[in-house]
């Protein structure tokens, strides 16, 4: 049985949006892998995220209060970060942890103070690419702390020289070995190498200047974007520590396969069935275009062969950030009728006679049954 979402966040049912947000941050911090070594920390983190997902959205929360279930499990609402899309699967919660908390650790301290770039995938339909679209994306990041505006300073806070390293940014430890004293200099753990620490840090972010937050962004996807093309949103990646530079958010566009159309650059390919008569005599037929309600006149030439491709200029995809369009290529599939009316058979037999071709005589119904048993 699913847990009560309010209990997961540890708030009352009457909690305000701000209380919910703060409770989420507090709990997310408790589950930080550096702090929490419990085996189920990742599961708890996931549960926390799911609860926050519902309770931070006014519509979902109202629905949950009313029906006691989690609304919009799949397919509805905004598009969520789809890490599998860009990293080819295997993106575990451990990685989500580090993207959320800015983990890692191999980089030097100075670089780690700045926010990292983040990546999200955005799935689009071909119709959306043709018309251009605004999409809401939702993702978790370390955002500038709203209480201290990213400075990390509390109400009476100030920056002081680090008492641990006396402003050097490095601490030297001496180890006695049989070869003599060995000195090792390491980055100061207290100030992360900056030589400065904060007195009376902001209680909300504990002096970090950034807090875990759920970000909702509306992205305008330009017309004609290609599969795999990326949009860079400056400053929307991980926030830097104590007001240092934020990373960017890189949105990788992924275009879903289409039921009727195949895209080849700015051109579109589609298939159409025509009868043997239309193929022989030529025809003007209508096919669906990529835009809603668009109908395209395709001219099937006289004597058209099966698999022949007919080009209709100007009915392909719109070119990137442009009004011009590529071409539509219609692949013709000539369909031979499986059943003929009496009249149709007579006409075709007359045609066979005219063309001097031998054809099989019409089989009587009982012969057809006999054939079926052979
Ligand atoms: Zn703060
Ligand atoms: Zn220090």
Coordinates of C-alpha atoms and ligand atoms in Angstrom, one line a residue:
X1 CA 0.0 0.0 0.0
X2 CA 1.3 3.4 -0.9
X3 CA 2.4 5.6 2.0
X4 CA 0.7 8.8 2.9
X5 CA 2.5 11.5 0.9
X6 CA 2.3 14.1 3.7
X7 CA 3.9 11.6 6.0
X8 CA 6.7 11.0 3.5
X9 CA 7.5 14.8 3.6
X10 CA 6.7 15.0 7.3
X11 CA 4.2 17.9 7.0
X12 CA 0.6 18.5 8.0
X13 CA -2.1 18.2 5.4
X14 CA -2.6 21.9 5.8
X15 CA 1.0 22.8 5.0
X16 CA 1.6 25.8 2.7
X17 CA 3.6 25.5 -0.5
X18 CA 6.5 27.1 1.2
X19 CA 6.4 24.6 4.1
X20 CA 6.3 21.7 1.6
X21 CA 9.2 23.1 -0.3
X22 CA 11.3 23.5 2.9
X23 CA 10.4 20.1 4.2
X24 CA 11.5 18.6 0.9
X25 CA 14.8 20.3 1.0
X26 CA 15.4 19.3 4.6
X27 CA 14.6 15.7 3.9
X28 CA 16.6 15.7 0.7
X29 CA 19.6 16.9 2.6
X30 CA 19.2 14.1 5.2
X31 CA 19.3 11.6 2.4
X32 CA 22.5 12.9 1.0
X33 CA 24.8 9.9 0.3
X34 CA 27.6 11.6 2.2
X35 CA 25.5 11.8 5.3
X36 CA 23.1 8.9 5.0
X37 CA 24.7 5.5 4.6
X38 CA 21.5 3.6 5.0
X39 CA 20.9 1.0 2.3
X40 CA 17.5 2.2 1.5
X41 CA 18.5 5.9 1.2
X42 CA 18.1 5.8 -2.5
X43 CA 14.6 4.3 -2.3
X44 CA 13.7 6.9 0.3
X45 CA 15.0 9.6 -1.9
X46 CA 12.9 8.3 -4.8
X47 CA 9.8 8.2 -2.5
X48 CA 10.5 11.7 -1.3
X49 CA 10.7 12.9 -4.9
X50 CA 7.5 11.2 -5.9
X51 CA 5.7 12.8 -2.9
X52 CA 7.1 16.2 -3.7
X53 CA 6.1 15.8 -7.3
X54 CA 2.5 15.5 -6.3
X55 CA 2.3 17.9 -3.4
X56 CA 4.3 20.7 -5.1
X57 CA 1.8 20.8 -8.0
X58 CA -1.5 22.5 -7.0
X59 CA -3.6 20.4 -9.4
X60 CA -2.1 17.1 -8.4
X61 CA -2.3 17.9 -4.8
X62 CA -6.0 18.8 -4.9
X63 CA -6.7 15.5 -6.7
X64 CA -4.7 13.6 -4.2
X65 CA -6.5 15.2 -1.3
X66 CA -9.8 14.3 -2.9
X67 CA -9.2 10.8 -4.1
X68 CA -6.2 9.7 -2.0
X69 CA -4.4 8.4 -5.1
X70 CA -1.4 9.6 -7.0
X71 CA -2.8 11.3 -10.1
X72 CA -1.3 11.3 -13.6
X73 CA 1.0 8.4 -13.2
X74 CA 1.9 8.2 -16.8
X75 CA 1.7 10.4 -19.9
X76 CA 0.0 13.4 -18.3
X77 CA 1.3 16.6 -17.1
X78 CA 4.7 18.2 -18.0
X79 CA 7.5 16.3 -19.5
X80 CA 10.0 15.0 -16.9
X81 CA 13.7 14.7 -17.3
X82 CA 14.4 11.6 -19.3
X83 CA 18.0 10.8 -18.5
X84 CA 17.9 7.5 -20.3
X85 CA 17.3 9.3 -23.5
X86 CA 20.6 11.0 -23.6
X87 CA 22.8 8.7 -21.7
X88 CA 21.6 5.5 -23.3
X89 CA 20.0 4.0 -20.2
X90 CA 21.6 2.8 -17.0
X91 CA 21.2 6.2 -15.3
X92 CA 20.7 5.0 -11.7
X93 CA 19.6 6.9 -8.7
X94 CA 23.1 7.2 -7.5
X95 CA 23.8 9.5 -10.5
X96 CA 20.7 11.4 -9.8
X97 CA 21.9 11.9 -6.3
X98 CA 25.1 13.4 -7.6
X99 CA 23.4 15.6 -10.2
X100 CA 21.1 16.8 -7.4
X101 CA 23.8 17.4 -4.8
X102 CA 26.7 18.3 -7.0
X103 CA 28.7 15.3 -5.9
X104 CA 31.5 13.8 -7.8
X105 CA 34.6 14.8 -5.9
X106 CA 37.5 14.2 -8.3
X107 CA 37.5 17.8 -9.6
X108 CA 39.4 20.4 -7.7
X109 CA 37.7 22.4 -5.0
X110 CA 37.7 25.6 -6.9
X111 CA 36.0 24.1 -10.0
X112 CA 33.5 22.3 -7.7
X113 CA 32.3 25.6 -6.3
X114 CA 31.0 26.6 -9.7
X115 CA 27.7 24.9 -10.9
X116 CA 28.0 22.2 -13.4
X117 CA 26.1 21.9 -16.7
X118 CA 23.1 19.6 -16.6
X119 CA 21.5 17.6 -19.4
X120 CA 17.9 16.7 -20.1
X121 CA 16.2 15.0 -23.0
X122 CA 13.1 16.4 -24.6
X123 CA 10.8 14.2 -26.7
X124 CA 9.0 15.8 -29.6
X125 CA 6.6 14.6 -32.3
X126 CA 7.3 15.4 -35.9
X127 CA 4.2 17.6 -36.0
X128 CA 5.6 19.7 -33.1
X129 CA 8.9 20.1 -34.9
X130 CA 7.0 21.2 -38.0
X131 CA 4.9 23.8 -36.2
X132 CA 7.3 24.8 -33.5
X133 CA 6.2 24.3 -29.9
X134 CA 6.6 25.5 -26.3
X135 CA 7.3 22.6 -23.9
X136 CA 7.4 22.6 -20.1
X137 CA 10.2 20.7 -18.7
X138 CA 10.6 19.8 -15.0
X139 CA 13.9 18.8 -13.4
X140 CA 15.7 18.9 -10.1
X141 CA 18.7 21.0 -9.6
X142 CA 20.6 22.8 -6.9
X143 CA 19.2 26.3 -7.3
X144 CA 20.3 29.6 -5.8
X145 CA 19.0 29.7 -2.2
X146 CA 16.0 32.1 -2.2
X147 CA 16.6 33.1 1.5
X148 CA 20.1 34.4 1.1
X149 CA 20.0 35.1 -2.6
X150 CA 22.8 32.6 -3.1
X151 CA 25.3 34.4 -0.9
X152 CA 25.2 31.7 1.9
X153 CA 25.1 34.5 4.5
X154 CA 22.6 34.4 7.4
X155 CA 20.8 37.6 8.7
X156 CA 24.0 38.7 10.6
X157 CA 26.3 36.7 8.5
X158 CA 29.7 37.8 7.2
X159 CA 32.7 36.3 5.4
X160 CA 35.7 35.8 7.5
X161 CA 39.2 34.3 7.0
X162 CA 39.1 30.5 7.4
X163 CA 40.3 29.7 11.0
X164 CA 41.4 26.2 9.9
X165 CA 43.9 27.2 7.2
X166 CA 44.3 30.9 8.1
X167 CA 43.3 31.9 4.7
X168 CA 45.8 29.7 2.9
X169 CA 43.2 27.4 1.4
X170 CA 45.5 24.5 2.0
X171 CA 46.4 22.5 5.1
X172 CA 49.7 20.8 5.6
X173 CA 49.9 17.5 7.6
X174 CA 53.1 16.0 8.8
X175 CA 53.4 12.3 9.0
X176 CA 56.3 10.5 10.7
X177 CA 57.6 7.6 8.7
X178 CA 60.9 5.6 8.9
X179 CA 62.2 7.7 6.0
X180 CA 61.6 10.8 8.0
X181 CA 58.8 13.4 8.2
X182 CA 56.5 13.5 5.2
X183 CA 54.5 16.6 4.5
X184 CA 51.3 16.5 2.5
X185 CA 49.4 19.6 1.5
X186 CA 45.7 19.1 0.9
X187 CA 42.9 21.5 0.1
X188 CA 41.4 22.8 3.3
X189 CA 38.3 20.8 4.1
X190 CA 36.7 23.6 6.0
X191 CA 36.7 26.3 3.2
X192 CA 37.2 24.1 0.2
X193 CA 40.3 26.0 -0.7
X194 CA 38.9 29.5 -0.8
X195 CA 40.5 30.6 2.5
X196 CA 37.2 32.2 3.5
X197 CA 34.3 30.9 5.6
X198 CA 31.0 32.2 6.6
X199 CA 30.2 33.3 10.1
X200 CA 26.5 32.9 10.8
X201 CA 25.6 31.1 7.6
X202 CA 22.1 31.1 6.1
X203 CA 20.2 28.4 8.0
X204 CA 18.2 27.4 4.9
X205 CA 21.2 26.4 2.8
X206 CA 23.7 26.0 5.6
X207 CA 25.9 28.6 4.0
X208 CA 26.1 26.8 0.6
X209 CA 24.1 29.4 -1.2
X210 CA 22.2 26.8 -3.1
X211 CA 19.4 24.4 -2.2
X212 CA 17.8 21.4 -3.9
X213 CA 14.8 22.6 -5.9
X214 CA 12.4 21.5 -8.6
X215 CA 12.6 23.7 -11.6
X216 CA 9.8 24.2 -14.1
X217 CA 10.8 25.8 -17.4
X218 CA 9.0 26.6 -20.6
X219 CA 11.3 25.9 -23.5
X220 CA 10.5 27.3 -27.0
X221 CA 11.6 24.7 -29.5
X222 CA 12.4 26.3 -32.9
X223 CA 10.7 25.1 -36.0
X224 CA 12.5 22.4 -38.0
X225 CA 14.9 21.2 -35.2
X226 CA 16.8 18.0 -35.9
X227 CA 16.9 14.8 -33.9
X228 CA 19.8 15.1 -31.4
X229 CA 20.1 18.9 -31.7
X230 CA 20.7 20.7 -28.4
X231 CA 19.4 23.8 -26.9
X232 CA 21.5 25.5 -24.3
X233 CA 19.8 27.5 -21.5
X234 CA 22.4 29.6 -19.9
X235 CA 22.4 29.6 -16.1
X236 CA 19.7 26.9 -15.7
X237 CA 22.1 24.1 -14.7
X238 CA 23.4 23.6 -11.2
X239 CA 23.8 26.8 -9.2
X240 CA 27.3 27.6 -8.0
X241 CA 28.2 27.7 -4.3
X242 CA 27.9 31.0 -2.6
X243 CA 27.0 33.0 -5.7
X244 CA 29.7 31.6 -8.1
X245 CA 28.8 30.9 -11.7
X246 CA 25.8 28.6 -12.4
X247 CA 26.1 25.8 -15.0
X248 CA 23.8 25.6 -18.1
X249 CA 21.0 23.3 -18.9
X250 CA 21.5 21.4 -22.1
X251 CA 18.3 20.2 -23.7
X252 CA 18.8 17.4 -26.2
X253 CA 15.8 17.1 -28.6
X254 CA 14.6 13.6 -29.5
X255 CA 12.0 13.2 -32.2
X256 CA 9.6 10.3 -31.9
X257 CA 9.2 8.1 -35.0
X258 CA 6.1 9.0 -37.0
X259 CA 3.3 6.7 -38.1
X260 CA 3.2 7.9 -41.7
X261 CA 6.2 10.0 -42.4
X262 CA 9.9 9.4 -42.5
X263 CA 12.1 12.4 -42.2
X264 CA 15.3 12.8 -44.3
X265 CA 16.7 16.2 -43.6
X266 CA 14.1 18.7 -44.6
X267 CA 12.3 16.2 -46.9
X268 CA 9.5 13.8 -45.9
X269 CA 8.8 10.4 -47.2
X270 CA 5.3 8.8 -47.2
X271 CA 3.6 5.8 -48.8
X272 CA 0.3 5.7 -50.7
X273 CA -1.7 2.9 -52.2
X274 CA -3.0 3.3 -55.8
X275 CA -5.1 0.9 -57.9
X276 CA -3.7 -0.7 -61.1
X277 CA -6.1 1.5 -63.1
X278 CA -4.8 4.7 -61.4
X279 CA -1.2 3.5 -61.9
X280 CA -1.9 2.8 -65.6
X281 CA -3.9 5.9 -66.4
X282 CA -2.3 8.4 -63.9
X283 CA -4.3 10.1 -61.2
X284 CA -4.4 13.1 -59.0
X285 CA -4.7 11.9 -55.4
X286 CA -4.7 13.5 -51.9
X287 CA -2.4 12.6 -49.1
X288 CA -2.1 13.9 -45.5
X289 CA 0.5 16.7 -45.0
X290 CA 2.6 17.2 -41.9
X291 CA 0.5 20.1 -40.7
X292 CA -2.8 19.6 -39.1
X293 CA -5.6 19.5 -41.7
X294 CA -3.1 19.8 -44.5
X295 CA -4.0 17.9 -47.7
X296 CA -1.4 17.5 -50.4
X297 CA -2.3 16.9 -54.1
X298 CA 0.1 14.3 -55.4
X299 CA 0.2 13.7 -59.2
X300 CA 0.6 10.0 -60.0
X301 CA 2.0 9.9 -63.6
X302 CA 0.5 7.8 -66.4
X303 CA 2.2 4.3 -66.3
X304 CA 3.3 4.7 -62.8
X305 CA 5.2 1.6 -61.5
X306 CA 5.1 -0.1 -58.1
X307 CA 7.7 1.5 -55.7
X308 CA 8.0 4.5 -58.0
X309 CA 8.6 7.7 -56.0
X310 CA 6.7 10.9 -56.8
X311 CA 8.2 14.2 -55.6
X312 CA 5.9 17.1 -54.6
X313 CA 8.0 20.2 -54.0
X314 CA 7.5 22.4 -51.0
X315 CA 5.5 20.0 -48.9
X316 CA 8.2 18.6 -46.7
X317 CA 9.5 19.8 -43.3
X318 CA 9.9 23.5 -42.6
X319 CA 13.6 24.3 -42.7
X320 CA 15.3 25.2 -39.4
X321 CA 14.0 28.6 -38.2
X322 CA 12.5 29.3 -41.6
X323 CA 9.3 29.4 -43.6
X324 CA 10.8 27.5 -46.5
X325 CA 10.0 23.8 -46.7
X326 CA 11.6 20.7 -48.1
X327 CA 9.9 18.3 -50.5
X328 CA 7.4 15.4 -50.0
X329 CA 8.4 12.1 -51.6
X330 CA 5.5 9.7 -52.1
X331 CA 6.3 6.1 -52.5
X332 CA 3.7 4.4 -54.7
X333 CA 2.3 1.0 -53.8
X334 CA 0.3 -0.5 -56.7
X335 CA -2.4 -2.6 -55.3
X336 CA -3.8 -5.5 -57.3
X337 CA -7.5 -6.2 -56.4
X338 CA -8.1 -9.5 -54.6
X339 CA -11.8 -9.6 -55.4
X340 CA -13.5 -8.5 -58.6
X341 CA -17.1 -7.9 -59.3
X342 CA -18.6 -9.6 -62.3
X343 CA -18.5 -6.4 -64.3
X344 CA -14.9 -5.7 -63.4
X345 CA -13.9 -9.2 -64.4
X346 CA -15.6 -8.7 -67.8
X347 CA -13.8 -5.4 -68.4
X348 CA -10.4 -6.9 -67.5
X349 CA -11.0 -9.9 -69.7
X350 CA -11.9 -7.6 -72.5
X351 CA -8.6 -5.7 -71.8
X352 CA -6.7 -9.0 -71.9
X353 CA -8.3 -9.9 -75.3
X354 CA -7.4 -6.4 -76.5
X355 CA -3.8 -6.9 -75.4
X356 CA -3.6 -10.5 -76.7
X357 CA -2.9 -11.9 -73.3
X358 CA -3.8 -15.4 -72.1
X359 CA -5.7 -15.3 -68.7
X360 CA -7.1 -18.0 -66.5
X361 CA -10.8 -18.7 -66.9
X362 CA -13.1 -17.8 -64.0
X363 CA -13.2 -20.6 -61.5
X364 CA -16.6 -21.8 -60.2
X365 CA -17.3 -21.6 -56.5
X366 CA -17.0 -25.4 -55.9
X367 CA -13.6 -25.4 -57.6
X368 CA -12.4 -22.8 -55.2
X369 CA -13.5 -25.0 -52.3
X370 CA -11.6 -27.9 -53.9
X371 CA -8.5 -25.8 -54.3
X372 CA -8.6 -24.9 -50.7
X373 CA -8.3 -28.6 -49.7
X374 CA -5.3 -29.3 -52.0
Ligands
LIG1 ZN1 20.7 30.4 1.9
LIG2 ZN1 40.4 26.9 5.1

